[in-house]
Short mmCIF file of C-alpha atoms and ligand atoms in Angstrom, two decimals:
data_model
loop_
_atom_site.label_atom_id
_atom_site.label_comp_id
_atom_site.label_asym_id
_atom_site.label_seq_id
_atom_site.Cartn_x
_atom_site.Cartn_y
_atom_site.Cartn_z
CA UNK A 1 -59.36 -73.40 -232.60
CA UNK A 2 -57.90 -70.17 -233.26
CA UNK A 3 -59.72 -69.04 -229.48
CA UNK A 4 -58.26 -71.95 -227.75
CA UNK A 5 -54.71 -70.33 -228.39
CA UNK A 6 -54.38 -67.19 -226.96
CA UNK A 7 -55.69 -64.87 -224.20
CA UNK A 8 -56.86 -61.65 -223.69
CA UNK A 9 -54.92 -60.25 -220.82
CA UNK A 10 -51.61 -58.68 -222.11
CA UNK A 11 -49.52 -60.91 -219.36
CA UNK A 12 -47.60 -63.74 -220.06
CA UNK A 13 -44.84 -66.36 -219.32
CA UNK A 14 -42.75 -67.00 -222.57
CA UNK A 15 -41.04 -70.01 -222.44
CA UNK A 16 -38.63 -70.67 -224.82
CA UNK A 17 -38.16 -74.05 -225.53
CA UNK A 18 -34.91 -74.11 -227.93
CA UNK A 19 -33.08 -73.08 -224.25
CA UNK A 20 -34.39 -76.28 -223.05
CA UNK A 21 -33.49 -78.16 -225.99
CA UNK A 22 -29.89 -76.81 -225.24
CA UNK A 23 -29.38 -77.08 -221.75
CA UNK A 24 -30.54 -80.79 -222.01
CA UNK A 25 -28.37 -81.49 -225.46
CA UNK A 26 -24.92 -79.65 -223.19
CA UNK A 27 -25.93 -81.82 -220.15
CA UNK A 28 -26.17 -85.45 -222.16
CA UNK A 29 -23.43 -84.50 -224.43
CA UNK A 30 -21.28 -84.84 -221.57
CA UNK A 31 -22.34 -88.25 -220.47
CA UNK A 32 -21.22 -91.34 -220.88
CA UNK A 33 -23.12 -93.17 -223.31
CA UNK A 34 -24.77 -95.69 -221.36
CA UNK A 35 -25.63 -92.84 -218.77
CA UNK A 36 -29.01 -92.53 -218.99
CA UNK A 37 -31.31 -89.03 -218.34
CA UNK A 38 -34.50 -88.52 -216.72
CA UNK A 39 -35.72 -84.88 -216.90
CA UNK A 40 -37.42 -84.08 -214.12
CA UNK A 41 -41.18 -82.38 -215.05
CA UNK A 42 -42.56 -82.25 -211.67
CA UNK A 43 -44.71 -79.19 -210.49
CA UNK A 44 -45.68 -78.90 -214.17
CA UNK A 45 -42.09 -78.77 -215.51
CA UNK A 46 -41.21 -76.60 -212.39
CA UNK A 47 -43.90 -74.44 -213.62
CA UNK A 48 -43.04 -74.31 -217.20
CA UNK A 49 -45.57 -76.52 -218.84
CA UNK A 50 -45.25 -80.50 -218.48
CA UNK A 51 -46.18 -81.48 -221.89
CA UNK A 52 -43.96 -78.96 -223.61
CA UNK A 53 -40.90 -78.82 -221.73
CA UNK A 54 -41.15 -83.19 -221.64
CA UNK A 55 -41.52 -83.28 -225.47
CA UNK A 56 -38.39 -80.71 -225.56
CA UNK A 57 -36.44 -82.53 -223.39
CA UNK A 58 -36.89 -86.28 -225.20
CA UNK A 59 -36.13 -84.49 -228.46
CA UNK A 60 -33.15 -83.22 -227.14
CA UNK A 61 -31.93 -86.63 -225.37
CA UNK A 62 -33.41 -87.23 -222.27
CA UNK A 63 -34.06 -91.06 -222.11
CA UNK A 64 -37.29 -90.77 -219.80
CA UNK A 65 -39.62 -88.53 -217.31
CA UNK A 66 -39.61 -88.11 -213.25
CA UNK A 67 -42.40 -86.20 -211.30
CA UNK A 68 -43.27 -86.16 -207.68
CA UNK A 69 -47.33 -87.25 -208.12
CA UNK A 70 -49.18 -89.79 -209.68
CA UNK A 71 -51.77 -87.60 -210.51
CA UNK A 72 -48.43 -85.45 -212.67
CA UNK A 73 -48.18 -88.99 -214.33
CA UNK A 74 -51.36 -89.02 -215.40
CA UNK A 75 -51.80 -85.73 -216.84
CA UNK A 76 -49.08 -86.43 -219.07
CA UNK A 77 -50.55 -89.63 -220.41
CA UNK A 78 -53.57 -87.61 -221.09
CA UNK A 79 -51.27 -85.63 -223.22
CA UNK A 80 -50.34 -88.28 -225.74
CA UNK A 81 -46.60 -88.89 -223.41
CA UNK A 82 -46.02 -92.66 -224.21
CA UNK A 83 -41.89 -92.87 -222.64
CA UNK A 84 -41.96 -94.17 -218.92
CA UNK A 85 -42.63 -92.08 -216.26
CA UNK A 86 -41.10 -92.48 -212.88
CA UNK A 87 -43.67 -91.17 -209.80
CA UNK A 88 -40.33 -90.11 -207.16
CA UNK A 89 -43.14 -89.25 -204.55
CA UNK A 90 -45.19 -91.54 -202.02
CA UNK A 91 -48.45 -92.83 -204.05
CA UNK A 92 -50.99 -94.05 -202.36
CA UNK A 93 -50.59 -98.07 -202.14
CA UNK A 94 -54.96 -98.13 -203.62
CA UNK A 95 -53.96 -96.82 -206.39
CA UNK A 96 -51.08 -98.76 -207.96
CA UNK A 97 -53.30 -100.89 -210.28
CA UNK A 98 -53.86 -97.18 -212.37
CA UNK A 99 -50.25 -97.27 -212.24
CA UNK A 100 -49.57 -100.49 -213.41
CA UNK A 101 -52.15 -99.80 -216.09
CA UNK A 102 -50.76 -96.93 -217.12
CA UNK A 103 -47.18 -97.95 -217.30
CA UNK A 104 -46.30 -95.88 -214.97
CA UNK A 105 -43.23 -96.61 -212.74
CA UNK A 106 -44.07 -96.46 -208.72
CA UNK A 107 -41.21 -95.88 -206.11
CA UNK A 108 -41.19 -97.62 -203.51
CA UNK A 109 -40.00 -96.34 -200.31
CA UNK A 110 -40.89 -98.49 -197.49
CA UNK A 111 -41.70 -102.14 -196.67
CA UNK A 112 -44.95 -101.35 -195.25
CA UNK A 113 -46.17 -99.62 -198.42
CA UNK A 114 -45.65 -102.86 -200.71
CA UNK A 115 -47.15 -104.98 -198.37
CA UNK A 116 -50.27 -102.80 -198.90
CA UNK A 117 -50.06 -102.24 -202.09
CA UNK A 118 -50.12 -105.86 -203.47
CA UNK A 119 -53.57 -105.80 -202.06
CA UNK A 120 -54.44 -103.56 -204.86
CA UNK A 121 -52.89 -105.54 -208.14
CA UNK A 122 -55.16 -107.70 -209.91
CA UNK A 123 -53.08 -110.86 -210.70
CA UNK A 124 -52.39 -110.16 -214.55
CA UNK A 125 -51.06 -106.76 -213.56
CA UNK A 126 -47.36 -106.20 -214.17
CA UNK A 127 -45.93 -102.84 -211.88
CA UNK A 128 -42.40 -101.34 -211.61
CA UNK A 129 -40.81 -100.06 -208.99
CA UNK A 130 -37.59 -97.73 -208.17
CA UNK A 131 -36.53 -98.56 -204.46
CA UNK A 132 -36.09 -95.18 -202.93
CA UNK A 133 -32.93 -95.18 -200.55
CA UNK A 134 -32.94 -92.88 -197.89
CA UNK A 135 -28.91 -92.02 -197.67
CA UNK A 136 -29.43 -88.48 -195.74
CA UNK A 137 -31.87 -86.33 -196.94
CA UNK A 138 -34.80 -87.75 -194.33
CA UNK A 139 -37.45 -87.38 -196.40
CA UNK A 140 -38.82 -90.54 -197.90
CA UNK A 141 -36.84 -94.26 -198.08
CA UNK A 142 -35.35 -97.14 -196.82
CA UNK A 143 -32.60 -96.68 -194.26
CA UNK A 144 -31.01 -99.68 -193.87
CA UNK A 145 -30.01 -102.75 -195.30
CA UNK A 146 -32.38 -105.16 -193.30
CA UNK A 147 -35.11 -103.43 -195.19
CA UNK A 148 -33.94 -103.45 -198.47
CA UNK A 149 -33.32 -106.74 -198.31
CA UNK A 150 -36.90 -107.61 -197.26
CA UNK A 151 -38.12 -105.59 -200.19
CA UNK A 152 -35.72 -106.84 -202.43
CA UNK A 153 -37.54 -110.57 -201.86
CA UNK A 154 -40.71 -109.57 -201.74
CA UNK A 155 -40.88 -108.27 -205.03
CA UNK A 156 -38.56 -110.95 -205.99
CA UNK A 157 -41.34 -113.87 -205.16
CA UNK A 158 -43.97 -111.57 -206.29
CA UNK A 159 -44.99 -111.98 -210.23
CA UNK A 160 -46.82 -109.14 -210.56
CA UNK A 161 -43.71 -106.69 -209.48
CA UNK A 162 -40.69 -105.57 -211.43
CA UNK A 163 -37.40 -103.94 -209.79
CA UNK A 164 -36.46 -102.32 -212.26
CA UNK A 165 -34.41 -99.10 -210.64
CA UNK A 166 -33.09 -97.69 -206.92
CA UNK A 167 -32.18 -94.44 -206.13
CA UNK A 168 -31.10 -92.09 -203.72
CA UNK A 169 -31.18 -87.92 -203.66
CA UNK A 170 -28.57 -85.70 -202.39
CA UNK A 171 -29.17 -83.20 -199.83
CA UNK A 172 -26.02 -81.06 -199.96
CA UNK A 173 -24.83 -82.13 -203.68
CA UNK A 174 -25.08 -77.89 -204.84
CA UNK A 175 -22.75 -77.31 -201.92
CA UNK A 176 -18.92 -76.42 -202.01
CA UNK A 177 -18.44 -78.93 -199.02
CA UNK A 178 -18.76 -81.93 -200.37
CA UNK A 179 -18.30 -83.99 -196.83
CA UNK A 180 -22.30 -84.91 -196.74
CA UNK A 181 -22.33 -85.78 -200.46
CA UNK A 182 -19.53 -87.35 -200.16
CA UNK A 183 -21.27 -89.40 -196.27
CA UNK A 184 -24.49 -90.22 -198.74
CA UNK A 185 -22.74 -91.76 -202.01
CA UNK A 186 -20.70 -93.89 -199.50
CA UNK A 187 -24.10 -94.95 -197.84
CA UNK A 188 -26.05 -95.30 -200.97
CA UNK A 189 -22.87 -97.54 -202.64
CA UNK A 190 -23.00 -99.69 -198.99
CA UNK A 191 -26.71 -100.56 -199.75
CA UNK A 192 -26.54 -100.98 -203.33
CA UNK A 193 -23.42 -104.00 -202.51
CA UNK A 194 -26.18 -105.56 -200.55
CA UNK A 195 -28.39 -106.28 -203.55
CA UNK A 196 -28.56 -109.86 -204.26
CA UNK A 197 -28.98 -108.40 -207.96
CA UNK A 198 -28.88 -105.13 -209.55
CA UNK A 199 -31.66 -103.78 -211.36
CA UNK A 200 -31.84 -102.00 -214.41
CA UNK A 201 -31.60 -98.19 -213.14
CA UNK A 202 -29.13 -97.13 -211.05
CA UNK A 203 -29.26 -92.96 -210.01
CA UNK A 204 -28.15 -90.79 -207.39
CA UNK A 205 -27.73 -86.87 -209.14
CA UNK A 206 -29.82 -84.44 -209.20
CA UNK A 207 -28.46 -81.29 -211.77
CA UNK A 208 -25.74 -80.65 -209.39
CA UNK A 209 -24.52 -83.73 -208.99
CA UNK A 210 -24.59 -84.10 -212.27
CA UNK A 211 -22.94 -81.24 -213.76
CA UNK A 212 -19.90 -82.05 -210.57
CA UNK A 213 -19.64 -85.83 -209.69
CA UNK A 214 -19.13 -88.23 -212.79
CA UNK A 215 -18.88 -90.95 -209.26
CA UNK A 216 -22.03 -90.35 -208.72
CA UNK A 217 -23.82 -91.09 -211.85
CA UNK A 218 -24.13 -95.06 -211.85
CA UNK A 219 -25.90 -95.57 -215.43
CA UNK A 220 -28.60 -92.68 -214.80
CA UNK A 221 -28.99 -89.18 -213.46
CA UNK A 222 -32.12 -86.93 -212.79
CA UNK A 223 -31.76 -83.42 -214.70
CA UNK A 224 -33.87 -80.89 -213.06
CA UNK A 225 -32.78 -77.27 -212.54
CA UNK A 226 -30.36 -77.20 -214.96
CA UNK A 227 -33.19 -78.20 -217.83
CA UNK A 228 -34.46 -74.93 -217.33
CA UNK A 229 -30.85 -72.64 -217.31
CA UNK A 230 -30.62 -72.42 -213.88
CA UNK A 231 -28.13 -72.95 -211.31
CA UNK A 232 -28.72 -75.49 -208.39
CA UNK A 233 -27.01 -72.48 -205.94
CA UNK A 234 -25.07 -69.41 -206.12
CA UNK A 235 -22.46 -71.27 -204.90
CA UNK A 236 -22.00 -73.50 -208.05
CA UNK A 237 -22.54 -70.11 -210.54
CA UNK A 238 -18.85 -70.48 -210.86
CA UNK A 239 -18.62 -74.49 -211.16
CA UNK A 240 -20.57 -74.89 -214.27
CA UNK A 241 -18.26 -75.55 -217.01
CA UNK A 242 -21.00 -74.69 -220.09
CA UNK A 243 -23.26 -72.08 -220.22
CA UNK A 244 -27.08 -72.69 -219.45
CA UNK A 245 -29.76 -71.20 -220.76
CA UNK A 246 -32.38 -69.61 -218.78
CA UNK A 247 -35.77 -70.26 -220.55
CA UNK A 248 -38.36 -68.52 -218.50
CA UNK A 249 -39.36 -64.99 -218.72
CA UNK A 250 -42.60 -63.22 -217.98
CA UNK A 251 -43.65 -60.34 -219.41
CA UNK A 252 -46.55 -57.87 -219.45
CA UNK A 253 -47.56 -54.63 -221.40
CA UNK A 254 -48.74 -50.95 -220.00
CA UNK A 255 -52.26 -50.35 -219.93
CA UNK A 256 -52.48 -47.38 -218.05
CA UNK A 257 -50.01 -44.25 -218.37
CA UNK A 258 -50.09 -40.82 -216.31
CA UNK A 259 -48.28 -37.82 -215.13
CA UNK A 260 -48.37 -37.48 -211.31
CA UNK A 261 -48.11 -34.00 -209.17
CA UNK A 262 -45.93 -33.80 -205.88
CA UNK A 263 -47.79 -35.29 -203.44
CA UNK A 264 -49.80 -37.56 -205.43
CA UNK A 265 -49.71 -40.94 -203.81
CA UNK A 266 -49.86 -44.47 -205.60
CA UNK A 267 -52.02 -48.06 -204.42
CA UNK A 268 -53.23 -49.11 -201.05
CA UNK A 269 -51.82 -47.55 -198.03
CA UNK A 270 -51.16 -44.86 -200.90
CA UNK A 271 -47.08 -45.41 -199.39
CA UNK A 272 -45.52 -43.63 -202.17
CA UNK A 273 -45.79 -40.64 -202.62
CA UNK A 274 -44.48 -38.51 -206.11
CA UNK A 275 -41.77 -36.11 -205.46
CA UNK A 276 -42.50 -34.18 -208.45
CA UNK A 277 -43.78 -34.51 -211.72
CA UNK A 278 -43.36 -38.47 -212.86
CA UNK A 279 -45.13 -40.79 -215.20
CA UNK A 280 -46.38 -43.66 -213.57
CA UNK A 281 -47.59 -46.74 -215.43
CA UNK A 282 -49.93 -49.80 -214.11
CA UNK A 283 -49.24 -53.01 -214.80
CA UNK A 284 -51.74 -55.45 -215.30
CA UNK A 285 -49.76 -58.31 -212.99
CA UNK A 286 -49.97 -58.95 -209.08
CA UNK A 287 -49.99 -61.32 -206.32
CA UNK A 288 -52.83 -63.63 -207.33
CA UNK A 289 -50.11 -63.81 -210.42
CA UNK A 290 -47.57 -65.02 -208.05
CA UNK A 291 -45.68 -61.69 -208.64
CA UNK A 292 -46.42 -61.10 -204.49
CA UNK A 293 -46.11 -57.72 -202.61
CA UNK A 294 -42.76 -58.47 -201.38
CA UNK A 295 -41.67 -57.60 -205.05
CA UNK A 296 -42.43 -54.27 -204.76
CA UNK A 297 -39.07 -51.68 -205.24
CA UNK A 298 -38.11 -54.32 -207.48
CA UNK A 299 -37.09 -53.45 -210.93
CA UNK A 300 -38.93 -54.29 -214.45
CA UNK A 301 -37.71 -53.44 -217.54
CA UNK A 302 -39.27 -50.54 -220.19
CA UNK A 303 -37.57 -49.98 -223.59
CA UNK A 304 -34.19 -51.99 -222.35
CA UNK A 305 -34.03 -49.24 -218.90
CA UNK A 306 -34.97 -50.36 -215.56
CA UNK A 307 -37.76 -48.58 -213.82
CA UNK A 308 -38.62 -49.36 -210.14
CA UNK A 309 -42.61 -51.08 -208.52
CA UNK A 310 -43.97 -48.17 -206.74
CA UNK A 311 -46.21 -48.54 -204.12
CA UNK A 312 -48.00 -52.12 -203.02
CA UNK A 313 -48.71 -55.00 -205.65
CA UNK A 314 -52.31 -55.13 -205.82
CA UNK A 315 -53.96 -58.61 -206.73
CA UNK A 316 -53.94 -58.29 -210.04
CA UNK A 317 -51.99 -54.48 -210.84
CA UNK A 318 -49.06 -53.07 -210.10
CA UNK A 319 -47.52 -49.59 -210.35
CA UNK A 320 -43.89 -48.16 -212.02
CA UNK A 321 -41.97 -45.42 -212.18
CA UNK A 322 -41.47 -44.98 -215.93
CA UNK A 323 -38.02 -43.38 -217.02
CA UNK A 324 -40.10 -41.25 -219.41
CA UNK A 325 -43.72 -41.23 -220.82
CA UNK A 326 -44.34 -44.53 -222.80
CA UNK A 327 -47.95 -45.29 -224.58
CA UNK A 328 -50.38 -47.71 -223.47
CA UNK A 329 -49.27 -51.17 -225.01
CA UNK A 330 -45.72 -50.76 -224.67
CA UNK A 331 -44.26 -54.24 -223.93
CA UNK A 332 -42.48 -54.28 -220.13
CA UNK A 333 -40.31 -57.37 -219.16
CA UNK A 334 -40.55 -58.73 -215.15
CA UNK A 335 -37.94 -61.58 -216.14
CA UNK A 336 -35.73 -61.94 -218.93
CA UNK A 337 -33.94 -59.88 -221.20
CA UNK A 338 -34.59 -56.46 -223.04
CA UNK A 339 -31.76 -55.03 -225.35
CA UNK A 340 -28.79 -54.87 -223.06
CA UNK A 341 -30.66 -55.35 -219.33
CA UNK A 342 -31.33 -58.64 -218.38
CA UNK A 343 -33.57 -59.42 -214.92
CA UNK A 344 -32.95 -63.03 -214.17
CA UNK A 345 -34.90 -65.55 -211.90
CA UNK A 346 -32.27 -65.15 -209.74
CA UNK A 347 -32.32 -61.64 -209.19
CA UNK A 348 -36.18 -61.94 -208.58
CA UNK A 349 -35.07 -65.02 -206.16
CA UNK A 350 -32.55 -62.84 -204.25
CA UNK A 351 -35.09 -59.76 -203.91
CA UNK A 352 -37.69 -62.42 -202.53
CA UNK A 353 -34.80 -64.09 -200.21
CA UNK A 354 -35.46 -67.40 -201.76
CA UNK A 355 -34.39 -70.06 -204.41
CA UNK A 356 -34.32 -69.72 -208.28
CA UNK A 357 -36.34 -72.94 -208.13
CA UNK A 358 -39.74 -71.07 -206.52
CA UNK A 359 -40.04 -68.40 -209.30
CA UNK A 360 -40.67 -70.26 -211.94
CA UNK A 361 -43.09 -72.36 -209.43
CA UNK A 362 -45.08 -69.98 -207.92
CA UNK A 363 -46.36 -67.55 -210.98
CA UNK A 364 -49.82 -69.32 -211.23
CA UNK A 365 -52.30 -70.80 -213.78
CA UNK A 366 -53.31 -67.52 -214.56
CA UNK A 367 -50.72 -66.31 -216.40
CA UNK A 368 -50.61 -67.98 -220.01
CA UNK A 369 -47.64 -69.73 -220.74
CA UNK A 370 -46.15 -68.52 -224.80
CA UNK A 371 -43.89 -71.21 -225.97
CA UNK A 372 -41.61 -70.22 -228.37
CA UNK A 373 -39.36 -72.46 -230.75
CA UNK A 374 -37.34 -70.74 -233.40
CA UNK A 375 -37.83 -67.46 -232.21
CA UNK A 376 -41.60 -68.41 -233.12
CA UNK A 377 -44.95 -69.30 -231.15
CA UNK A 378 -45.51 -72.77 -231.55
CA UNK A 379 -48.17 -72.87 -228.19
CA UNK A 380 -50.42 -71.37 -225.84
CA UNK A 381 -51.38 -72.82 -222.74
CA UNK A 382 -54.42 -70.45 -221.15
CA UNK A 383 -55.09 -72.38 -218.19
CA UNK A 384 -58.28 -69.95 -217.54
CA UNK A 385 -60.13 -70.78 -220.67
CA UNK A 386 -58.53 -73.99 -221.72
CA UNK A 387 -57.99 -75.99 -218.40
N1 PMH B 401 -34.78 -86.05 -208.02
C1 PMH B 401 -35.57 -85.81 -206.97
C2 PMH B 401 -36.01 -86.96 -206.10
C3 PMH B 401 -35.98 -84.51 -206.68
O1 PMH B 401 -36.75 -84.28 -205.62
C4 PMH B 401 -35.51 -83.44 -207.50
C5 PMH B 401 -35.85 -82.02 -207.25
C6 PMH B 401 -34.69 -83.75 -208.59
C7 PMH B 401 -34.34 -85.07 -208.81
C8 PMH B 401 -34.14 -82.70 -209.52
O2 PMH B 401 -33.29 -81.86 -208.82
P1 PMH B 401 -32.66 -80.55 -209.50
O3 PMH B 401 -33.83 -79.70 -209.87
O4 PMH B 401 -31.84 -79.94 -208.44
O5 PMH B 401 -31.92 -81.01 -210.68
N2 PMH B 401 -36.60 -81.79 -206.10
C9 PMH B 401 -36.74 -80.60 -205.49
C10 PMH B 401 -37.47 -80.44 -204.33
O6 PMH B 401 -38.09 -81.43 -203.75
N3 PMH B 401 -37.40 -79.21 -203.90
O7 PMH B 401 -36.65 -78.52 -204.75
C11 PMH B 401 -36.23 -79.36 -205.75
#
């Protein structure tokens, strides 16, 4: 038992899970009451840990789950998750009887789809559905009224099918102009007045809708980004009326420490180059980590200073410049906070000229995920030993 939880490299994600209790608590505290939340675990809880950031989340208010795959779906039954699950990605119309078994919700996104699908439902079966509305984003959904209408009846004279939501997503909702939002909640409104009835979920928002247009909530909103203390954009940094809580960090420990000579040079290419006498740690983290060679120059923290990646991320090692000698086994922070310094996932986002949303995402299976509650480890996830 005691094996299954831990690990034996010193690098790991800490995820602290009384952030995400927070950031969902601020976000359905201000609510209506009959506004509903789904928090949004896709990508493995945008690479957080499904099971543990889900069982967070419902603790802390969230009504019910969203992820993109069935497959997501799945592994979180297999986890003991028993509150519905909505699939917001195209499943495969062959397999919508493990679905229906499962109690998992499908969405539904085009005519063609359902007239597959009921192939695949054995009579006694009982599926629902969210009809995906395609308002502007041009990804997946119906686009116009003539459609939804078909779809509408179809699972109307169809036994085996429940409508039980429709929903829309916002391409443009983290954005100061508002004219696009504004172009798709007039478009999704136009389709939802052609509904001969309305089903039981109604939802449009993503985080930032959520956190800026109370118009746009219907009775339910899907709480992504925010859930895990980060903004949708720069842009909104400023909107966001309560603070978040970022709960991702990653951190990692020396294991090697030396003094280097002018001239001596550091990793492949050997592209840096000491100017004098400077300690140089290694790092046991690189790009088959996710932490990928355009991160080198960026800054990690050592005893609450910043010290700089010198020379090119290796696939699993990495070099600093250490402020001053530090032993073997001193703890070093790539995300998060030490005393006063903090490195957020946005900094790491800017420095990689990308979105808060990949960081998080892209650090891989290898590195163990800590979760912390109370200041205390309550789980380890080692994908490597415990898949
Ligand atoms: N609903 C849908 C359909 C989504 O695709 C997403 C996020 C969310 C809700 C949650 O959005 P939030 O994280 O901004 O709150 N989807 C994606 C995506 O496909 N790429 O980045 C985020």
């Amino acid at each position: 038992m005691e094996a299954q939880k831990t690990f034996y490299r010193d690098t790991w994600a800490e995820i602290d899970l009384d952030s995400i209790s927070k950031n969902v608590t601020a976000v359905k505290g201000r609510l209506p009451q009959d506004v509903n939340l789904i928090a949004v675990v896709k990508a493995n809880a945008y690479g957080h840990g499904d099971v543990q950031v889900a069982k967070a989340a419902l603790e802390a208010g969230a009504d019910f789950l969203a992820v993109a795959f069935l497959d997501e779906a799945i592994a979180l039954r297999n986890k003991g998750i028993t509150v519905p699950i909505l699939v917001l990605g195209a499943s495969r119309p062959e397999d919508v009887q493990t679905a229906a078994e499962l109690n998992i919700t499908l969405t539904i996104f085009q005519k063609e789809w359902l007239e597959r699908a009921k192939n695949y439902l054995p009579d006694d079966a009982k599926l629902k559905l969210h009809v995906k509305v395609d308002s502007g984003m041009g990804r997946i959904g119906v686009r116009n009224s003539e459609e939804l209408t078909i779809i509408e009846k179809m699972i109307e004279e169809d036994h085996r099918l429940i409508f039980e939501g429709i929903f829309t997503h916002f391409a443009t909702a983290d954005e100061l102009d508002t004219t696009y939002f504004q172009k798709q909640l007039a478009f999704f409104k136009e389709m939802l007045s052609t509904l001969s009835k309305k089903p039981k979920y109604i939802h449009s928002s993503n985080s930032a809708a959520t956190i800026r247009f109370k118009e746009a909530y219907f009775n339910t909103c899907r709480l992504g980004i925010a859930m895990y203390g980060l903004t949708p954009s720069p842009e909104m940094e400023r909107e966001i009326p309560f603070p978040l809580f970022e709960a991702f960090s990653l951190k990692t420990r020396l294991v090697n420490v030396k003094k280097l000579h002018k001239g001596d040079k550091v990793s492949y290419g050997a592209t840096y180059e000491s100017e004098g006498e400077e300690w140089i740690g290694t790092l046991p983290i690189g790009y088959a980590d996710g932490w990928i060679r355009k991160l080198s120059g960026q800054e990690v923290l050592v005893n609450g200073e910043r010290a700089p990646i010198v020379g090119r991320i290796c696939m699993d090692q990495c070099m600093i410049k250490l402020p001053a000698f530090y032993p073997v086994g001193t703890e070093v922070t790539l995300i998060g906070r030490q005393n006063e310094q903090f490195i957020s996932v946005n900094e790491i986002a800017k420095k990689l000229e990308t979105i808060n949303y990949e960081i998080p995402c892209i650090i891989t299976s290898r590195v163990p995920r800590v979760y912390k509650k109370d200041e205390k480890i309550m789980d380890i996830k080692n994908d490597l030993l415990h898949p």
